[in-house]
Tab-separated table of C-alpha atoms in Angstrom:
chain	number	residue	atom	x	y	z
T	1	UNK	CA	-7.276	16.332	22.643
T	2	UNK	CA	-7.912	20.094	22.281
T	3	UNK	CA	-11.418	21.596	22.303
T	4	UNK	CA	-11.430	22.579	18.626
T	5	UNK	CA	-10.485	19.098	17.449
T	6	UNK	CA	-13.068	17.550	19.804
T	7	UNK	CA	-15.768	19.816	18.347
T	8	UNK	CA	-14.625	18.823	14.866
T	9	UNK	CA	-15.138	15.143	15.698
T	10	UNK	CA	-18.617	15.812	17.079
T	11	UNK	CA	-19.625	17.664	13.908
T	12	UNK	CA	-18.400	14.781	11.790
T	13	UNK	CA	-20.336	12.239	13.841
T	14	UNK	CA	-23.548	14.211	13.289
T	15	UNK	CA	-23.111	14.653	9.551
T	16	UNK	CA	-23.427	11.911	6.953
T	17	UNK	CA	-20.150	11.164	5.259
T	18	UNK	CA	-21.149	10.204	1.751
T	19	UNK	CA	-19.288	8.134	-0.759
T	20	UNK	CA	-20.114	7.835	-4.460
T	21	UNK	CA	-23.812	7.406	-5.278
T	22	UNK	CA	-24.934	8.239	-1.733
T	23	UNK	CA	-23.011	5.439	-0.038
T	24	UNK	CA	-21.312	5.859	3.327
T	25	UNK	CA	-19.082	4.020	5.754
T	26	UNK	CA	-19.799	2.738	9.248
T	27	UNK	CA	-17.758	3.749	12.276
T	28	UNK	CA	-15.322	1.003	13.225
T	29	UNK	CA	-14.964	-0.167	16.821
T	30	UNK	CA	-12.124	1.298	18.831
T	31	UNK	CA	-9.216	-0.986	19.630
T	32	UNK	CA	-6.955	-0.651	22.671
T	33	UNK	CA	-3.380	-1.554	23.512
T	34	UNK	CA	-2.549	-4.641	25.507
T	35	UNK	CA	-0.972	-3.921	28.931
T	36	UNK	CA	2.614	-4.500	27.800
T	37	UNK	CA	2.511	-1.924	24.967
T	38	UNK	CA	4.634	1.202	25.115
T	39	UNK	CA	2.848	4.543	25.266
T	40	UNK	CA	3.346	6.947	22.389
T	41	UNK	CA	2.514	10.622	22.161
T	42	UNK	CA	-1.100	11.753	21.759
T	43	UNK	CA	-0.150	15.134	20.288
T	44	UNK	CA	1.556	15.738	16.948
T	45	UNK	CA	4.621	13.941	18.274
T	46	UNK	CA	3.214	10.579	17.178
T	47	UNK	CA	4.045	11.412	13.558
T	48	UNK	CA	7.741	10.900	14.272
T	49	UNK	CA	7.520	8.510	17.219
T	50	UNK	CA	10.163	5.784	17.211
T	51	UNK	CA	7.828	3.691	19.388
T	52	UNK	CA	5.121	3.574	16.729
T	53	UNK	CA	4.491	1.235	13.815
T	54	UNK	CA	4.334	3.499	10.765
T	55	UNK	CA	2.148	2.452	7.834
T	56	UNK	CA	2.024	4.262	4.482
T	57	UNK	CA	-0.848	3.944	2.012
T	58	UNK	CA	-2.333	5.884	-0.848
T	59	UNK	CA	-5.888	7.137	-0.524
T	60	UNK	CA	-8.398	7.925	-3.276
T	61	UNK	CA	-12.128	7.595	-3.892
T	62	UNK	CA	-11.756	4.732	-6.381
T	63	UNK	CA	-10.151	2.412	-3.817
T	64	UNK	CA	-11.489	3.985	-0.627
T	65	UNK	CA	-13.644	0.974	0.243
T	66	UNK	CA	-10.580	-1.232	0.056
T	67	UNK	CA	-8.468	1.222	2.068
T	68	UNK	CA	-11.014	1.270	4.883
T	69	UNK	CA	-10.882	-2.519	5.044
T	70	UNK	CA	-7.081	-2.439	5.233
T	71	UNK	CA	-7.121	0.014	8.146
T	72	UNK	CA	-9.668	-2.045	10.078
T	73	UNK	CA	-7.768	-5.290	9.530
T	74	UNK	CA	-4.482	-3.737	10.664
T	75	UNK	CA	-6.017	-2.368	13.864
T	76	UNK	CA	-8.087	-5.444	14.686
T	77	UNK	CA	-5.135	-7.829	14.573
T	78	UNK	CA	-2.581	-5.602	16.283
T	79	UNK	CA	-1.560	-6.145	19.903
T	80	UNK	CA	-0.781	-2.404	20.151
T	81	UNK	CA	-3.319	-0.732	17.820
T	82	UNK	CA	-2.983	2.652	19.536
T	83	UNK	CA	0.684	2.646	18.563
T	84	UNK	CA	-0.002	2.449	14.820
T	85	UNK	CA	0.389	5.639	12.803
T	86	UNK	CA	-0.991	5.819	9.274
T	87	UNK	CA	0.513	8.075	6.640
T	88	UNK	CA	-1.905	8.588	3.728
T	89	UNK	CA	-0.769	9.987	0.392
T	90	UNK	CA	-3.469	11.493	-1.814
T	91	UNK	CA	-3.520	13.501	-5.017
T	92	UNK	CA	-6.919	15.206	-4.730
T	93	UNK	CA	-10.011	15.676	-2.542
T	94	UNK	CA	-7.740	15.665	0.497
T	95	UNK	CA	-10.248	17.227	2.907
T	96	UNK	CA	-13.065	14.928	1.761
T	97	UNK	CA	-10.932	11.820	2.188
T	98	UNK	CA	-9.802	12.997	5.618
T	99	UNK	CA	-13.465	13.283	6.637
T	100	UNK	CA	-14.081	9.680	5.579
T	101	UNK	CA	-11.199	8.429	7.693
T	102	UNK	CA	-12.091	10.488	10.784
T	103	UNK	CA	-15.741	9.469	10.561
T	104	UNK	CA	-14.976	5.734	10.510
T	105	UNK	CA	-11.871	5.891	12.735
T	106	UNK	CA	-12.241	8.951	15.033
T	107	UNK	CA	-9.452	7.691	17.306
T	108	UNK	CA	-6.940	6.942	14.526
T	109	UNK	CA	-3.467	8.464	14.565
T	110	UNK	CA	-2.846	9.586	10.989
T	111	UNK	CA	-1.659	12.323	8.670
T	112	UNK	CA	-2.514	13.033	5.036
T	113	UNK	CA	0.129	14.227	2.584
T	114	UNK	CA	-0.616	15.884	-0.777
T	115	UNK	CA	0.958	14.305	-3.840
T	116	UNK	CA	1.597	16.453	-6.900
T	117	UNK	CA	0.794	14.227	-9.865
T	118	UNK	CA	2.082	16.779	-12.372
T	119	UNK	CA	5.693	15.715	-11.828
T	120	UNK	CA	4.969	12.044	-12.486
T	121	UNK	CA	2.248	12.187	-15.153
T	122	UNK	CA	4.700	12.829	-17.978
T	123	UNK	CA	6.741	9.770	-16.989
T	124	UNK	CA	3.908	7.235	-16.980
T	125	UNK	CA	3.753	4.821	-19.902
T	126	UNK	CA	0.595	2.940	-20.807
T	127	UNK	CA	0.525	-0.593	-19.427
T	128	UNK	CA	-1.501	-3.762	-19.864
T	129	UNK	CA	-4.258	-2.537	-17.517
T	130	UNK	CA	-5.495	1.079	-17.250
T	131	UNK	CA	-5.747	0.946	-13.435
T	132	UNK	CA	-1.970	0.504	-13.322
T	133	UNK	CA	-1.514	3.851	-15.086
T	134	UNK	CA	-2.955	5.947	-12.244
T	135	UNK	CA	-0.403	8.554	-11.074
T	136	UNK	CA	-1.203	7.609	-7.474
T	137	UNK	CA	0.052	4.103	-8.245
T	138	UNK	CA	3.505	5.649	-8.548
T	139	UNK	CA	3.412	7.476	-5.194
T	140	UNK	CA	5.428	4.635	-3.615
T	141	UNK	CA	8.381	5.884	-5.707
T	142	UNK	CA	8.323	9.176	-3.814
T	143	UNK	CA	7.545	8.136	-0.234
T	144	UNK	CA	10.986	9.155	1.004
T	145	UNK	CA	10.367	12.648	-0.381
T	146	UNK	CA	6.724	12.956	0.691
T	147	UNK	CA	6.872	11.645	4.263
T	148	UNK	CA	8.584	13.528	7.120
T	149	UNK	CA	12.369	13.167	7.217
T	150	UNK	CA	12.097	12.079	10.857
T	151	UNK	CA	10.680	8.730	9.701
T	152	UNK	CA	13.310	6.066	9.222
T	153	UNK	CA	11.097	3.035	8.467
T	154	UNK	CA	7.611	2.472	7.116
T	155	UNK	CA	5.459	-0.434	5.954
T	156	UNK	CA	3.878	0.313	2.586
T	157	UNK	CA	0.535	-1.382	1.894
T	158	UNK	CA	-1.722	-1.471	-1.168
T	159	UNK	CA	-5.471	-0.870	-0.782
T	160	UNK	CA	-6.632	-4.310	-1.972
T	161	UNK	CA	-5.495	-6.463	0.930
T	162	UNK	CA	-6.266	-7.398	4.522
T	163	UNK	CA	-4.041	-8.457	7.401
T	164	UNK	CA	-4.904	-11.343	9.690
T	165	UNK	CA	-1.778	-11.036	11.835
T	166	UNK	CA	-0.004	-8.397	13.922
T	167	UNK	CA	1.625	-5.845	11.624
T	168	UNK	CA	4.371	-5.192	14.161
T	169	UNK	CA	5.882	-8.551	13.144
T	170	UNK	CA	6.227	-7.253	9.597
T	171	UNK	CA	7.391	-3.791	10.683
T	172	UNK	CA	10.249	-5.229	12.745
T	173	UNK	CA	11.628	-7.343	9.881
T	174	UNK	CA	15.421	-7.532	10.032
T	175	UNK	CA	16.971	-5.491	7.223
T	176	UNK	CA	20.776	-5.594	6.842
T	177	UNK	CA	22.698	-2.330	6.904
T	178	UNK	CA	23.335	-2.363	3.162
T	179	UNK	CA	19.718	-3.138	2.184
T	180	UNK	CA	16.928	-0.594	1.638
T	181	UNK	CA	13.734	-2.624	1.602
T	182	UNK	CA	12.228	-5.981	2.521
T	183	UNK	CA	9.457	-7.947	0.822
T	184	UNK	CA	8.488	-11.551	0.068
T	185	UNK	CA	10.437	-12.829	-2.935
T	186	UNK	CA	9.179	-15.336	-5.495
T	187	UNK	CA	12.191	-16.827	-7.232
T	188	UNK	CA	10.173	-19.440	-9.122
T	189	UNK	CA	8.367	-16.737	-11.106
T	190	UNK	CA	9.434	-16.302	-14.729
T	191	UNK	CA	11.394	-13.088	-14.353
T	192	UNK	CA	11.869	-12.631	-18.096
T	193	UNK	CA	8.155	-11.939	-18.675
T	194	UNK	CA	8.325	-8.604	-16.841
T	195	UNK	CA	10.452	-7.040	-19.584
T	196	UNK	CA	10.163	-6.782	-23.361
T	197	UNK	CA	12.311	-8.516	-25.972
T	198	UNK	CA	13.829	-5.094	-26.650
T	199	UNK	CA	15.181	-5.061	-23.096
T	200	UNK	CA	16.577	-8.593	-23.163
T	201	UNK	CA	18.136	-8.191	-26.627
T	202	UNK	CA	20.129	-5.150	-25.524
T	203	UNK	CA	23.150	-6.312	-23.482
T	204	UNK	CA	23.761	-2.854	-22.062
T	205	UNK	CA	20.284	-2.990	-20.495
T	206	UNK	CA	19.910	-6.636	-19.505
T	207	UNK	CA	23.306	-6.715	-17.803
T	208	UNK	CA	21.830	-4.368	-15.214
T	209	UNK	CA	20.169	-7.351	-13.542
T	210	UNK	CA	23.542	-9.027	-13.094
T	211	UNK	CA	25.493	-6.140	-11.610
T	212	UNK	CA	25.889	-5.425	-7.891
T	213	UNK	CA	23.241	-7.928	-6.758
T	214	UNK	CA	23.366	-9.864	-3.491
T	215	UNK	CA	21.799	-12.838	-5.290
T	216	UNK	CA	20.026	-13.632	-8.550
T	217	UNK	CA	17.118	-11.231	-9.138
T	218	UNK	CA	13.705	-12.531	-8.080
T	219	UNK	CA	10.212	-11.152	-8.547
T	220	UNK	CA	8.661	-9.333	-5.597
T	221	UNK	CA	5.296	-7.599	-5.302
T	222	UNK	CA	5.500	-3.883	-4.468
T	223	UNK	CA	2.106	-3.863	-2.726
T	224	UNK	CA	3.696	-4.973	0.570
T	225	UNK	CA	7.113	-3.582	1.438
T	226	UNK	CA	9.105	-2.569	4.494
T	227	UNK	CA	11.138	0.480	3.452
T	228	UNK	CA	14.127	2.065	5.162
T	229	UNK	CA	13.413	5.693	4.265
T	230	UNK	CA	16.684	7.141	5.543
T	231	UNK	CA	18.724	4.688	3.474
T	232	UNK	CA	16.452	5.364	0.478
T	233	UNK	CA	17.168	9.084	0.714
T	234	UNK	CA	20.893	8.561	1.189
T	235	UNK	CA	21.035	6.290	-1.866
T	236	UNK	CA	18.875	8.625	-3.982
T	237	UNK	CA	16.701	5.703	-5.058
T	238	UNK	CA	13.837	7.857	-6.304
T	239	UNK	CA	16.167	9.249	-8.968
T	240	UNK	CA	17.286	5.730	-9.940
T	241	UNK	CA	13.681	4.626	-10.467
T	242	UNK	CA	12.850	7.768	-12.442
T	243	UNK	CA	15.821	7.179	-14.753
T	244	UNK	CA	14.319	3.842	-15.805
T	245	UNK	CA	10.912	5.474	-16.317
T	246	UNK	CA	12.508	8.103	-18.520
T	247	UNK	CA	14.185	5.395	-20.593
T	248	UNK	CA	10.839	3.601	-20.916
T	249	UNK	CA	9.408	6.718	-22.570
T	250	UNK	CA	12.076	6.426	-25.265
T	251	UNK	CA	12.380	2.647	-25.571
T	252	UNK	CA	9.600	0.220	-24.607
T	253	UNK	CA	11.370	-2.078	-22.108
T	254	UNK	CA	8.431	-3.242	-19.946
T	255	UNK	CA	4.616	-3.481	-19.910
T	256	UNK	CA	3.493	-3.688	-16.287
T	257	UNK	CA	3.040	-0.253	-14.708
T	258	UNK	CA	5.157	0.797	-11.727
T	259	UNK	CA	6.589	-2.648	-10.886
T	260	UNK	CA	9.427	-3.106	-13.426
T	261	UNK	CA	11.471	-0.041	-12.362
T	262	UNK	CA	11.414	-1.387	-8.799
T	263	UNK	CA	12.654	-4.745	-10.045
T	264	UNK	CA	15.418	-3.114	-12.052
T	265	UNK	CA	16.641	-1.138	-9.055
T	266	UNK	CA	16.052	-3.561	-6.189
T	267	UNK	CA	15.570	-7.177	-7.373
T	268	UNK	CA	18.290	-9.353	-5.877
T	269	UNK	CA	19.083	-6.708	-3.265
T	270	UNK	CA	16.137	-6.917	-0.868
T	271	UNK	CA	15.757	-8.548	2.520
T	272	UNK	CA	13.463	-11.584	2.263
T	273	UNK	CA	10.151	-11.734	4.101
T	274	UNK	CA	8.144	-14.912	4.711
T	275	UNK	CA	5.568	-15.526	1.973
T	276	UNK	CA	2.810	-15.512	4.577
T	277	UNK	CA	3.042	-11.696	4.479
T	278	UNK	CA	1.867	-11.436	0.887
T	279	UNK	CA	-0.510	-14.115	-0.302
T	280	UNK	CA	-0.846	-12.143	-3.527
T	281	UNK	CA	-2.615	-12.754	-6.820
T	282	UNK	CA	-6.070	-13.323	-5.310
T	283	UNK	CA	-7.459	-10.857	-7.862
T	284	UNK	CA	-6.437	-13.178	-10.677
T	285	UNK	CA	-4.474	-12.017	-13.707
T	286	UNK	CA	-4.508	-8.538	-15.231
T	287	UNK	CA	-6.945	-9.464	-17.991
T	288	UNK	CA	-9.834	-11.581	-16.654
T	289	UNK	CA	-9.408	-11.545	-12.866
T	290	UNK	CA	-10.277	-15.209	-12.453
T	291	UNK	CA	-10.539	-16.871	-9.043
T	292	UNK	CA	-7.384	-18.224	-7.459
T	293	UNK	CA	-6.493	-20.298	-4.421
T	294	UNK	CA	-4.048	-19.418	-1.674
T	295	UNK	CA	-0.417	-20.358	-2.024
T	296	UNK	CA	0.612	-23.285	0.205
T	297	UNK	CA	1.593	-22.366	3.746
T	298	UNK	CA	0.436	-20.076	6.566
T	299	UNK	CA	-1.271	-16.747	5.929
T	300	UNK	CA	-0.725	-13.357	7.589
T	301	UNK	CA	-1.845	-11.119	4.725
T	302	UNK	CA	-4.242	-11.716	1.829
T	303	UNK	CA	-3.694	-9.571	-1.249
T	304	UNK	CA	-6.169	-9.233	-4.138
T	305	UNK	CA	-3.554	-8.046	-6.623
T	306	UNK	CA	-4.696	-8.468	-10.209
T	307	UNK	CA	-7.828	-7.283	-11.974
T	308	UNK	CA	-10.481	-8.791	-9.661
T	309	UNK	CA	-11.187	-6.807	-6.478
T	310	UNK	CA	-13.320	-8.464	-3.777
T	311	UNK	CA	-15.763	-5.565	-3.360
T	312	UNK	CA	-16.406	-5.418	-7.118
T	313	UNK	CA	-16.992	-9.159	-7.421
T	314	UNK	CA	-19.199	-9.206	-4.333
T	315	UNK	CA	-21.350	-6.344	-5.620
T	316	UNK	CA	-21.682	-8.016	-9.017
T	317	UNK	CA	-22.979	-11.194	-7.369
T	318	UNK	CA	-20.174	-13.412	-8.703
T	319	UNK	CA	-17.606	-13.503	-5.887
T	320	UNK	CA	-14.718	-15.906	-5.660
T	321	UNK	CA	-14.625	-18.217	-2.619
T	322	UNK	CA	-11.786	-16.298	-0.924
T	323	UNK	CA	-13.631	-12.987	-1.274
T	324	UNK	CA	-15.711	-14.072	1.734
T	325	UNK	CA	-12.593	-13.557	3.885
T	326	UNK	CA	-12.630	-9.848	2.958
T	327	UNK	CA	-16.294	-9.280	3.899
T	328	UNK	CA	-15.835	-8.948	7.726
T	329	UNK	CA	-13.620	-5.895	7.134
T	330	UNK	CA	-16.003	-4.106	4.750
T	331	UNK	CA	-17.256	-0.907	6.416
T	332	UNK	CA	-19.553	0.210	3.616
T	333	UNK	CA	-23.104	0.812	4.826
T	334	UNK	CA	-25.692	-1.415	3.107
T	335	UNK	CA	-27.652	0.631	0.600
T	336	UNK	CA	-31.041	-0.288	2.068
T	337	UNK	CA	-30.014	1.261	5.420
T	338	UNK	CA	-29.241	4.645	3.887
T	339	UNK	CA	-31.292	7.724	4.561
T	340	UNK	CA	-30.422	10.839	2.588
T	341	UNK	CA	-29.397	13.722	4.784
């Protein structure tokens, strides 16, 4: 660590890193590798290290509390936490968000990448929930363009989840040579509900889901994915997703934010991942956010997809039972402990 960066960390530890309304985050404990872990570079070389587990997330003030919990959960349950590299994509307040991360995780290996929302804003169609219309919600479409070309694989994670298992197990998922991404599939879900009657009544559109598929298309949640970035670039998949978004601006073919274009491009062509890696839907539906139970089976990742977020329900005093599992990873300082500085 050079002297300038060391001084920077000291200055951050002295200052109060404030969140909205005077709130701030605690510093997380430092986690260390187990003896059998490989050693990766401490300088800028870690960004491209093939020995590291690379994790991509978006970062913004609205979901920062959730993002901090994700980071802590990933590190706490990893056998080689010093070998995890985070790649954060943000559209604004980059320096401020970097200060938050360094203050709570001064030892973390990470980089922040700016995301130009101007290019995507004109392609976004209104959906059933306003939060799904955020330009940053579409950053996953552009990861192969935003992240360094030296990266060949990355785990993408949403900001409303926690891991309770070693992320390296997910990162090392087997992906066949002709497949670009891996995610848990849910083939019992009613696939037809993700698209409008206009889509299904047009044979030239609906036939898309029958062409060049390894198996029948199934729903998958884009909040947890293992992505082969090199294959993505070679297949020009960003362009394929954008083409569907452009069509959506002319003909209303779906209602649910950034998910349907992913389904149109990838459903039926992804590598399956055990359902334990995305116990999703804990935030309820997109309208009321009612409480839900876990799916049957083991759990490695809990995901509060849907309207209800655990930190919002906890603060409102009406949490769901499973929200208590999120609390140990919450780094927000209690309000009564705050002293203005």
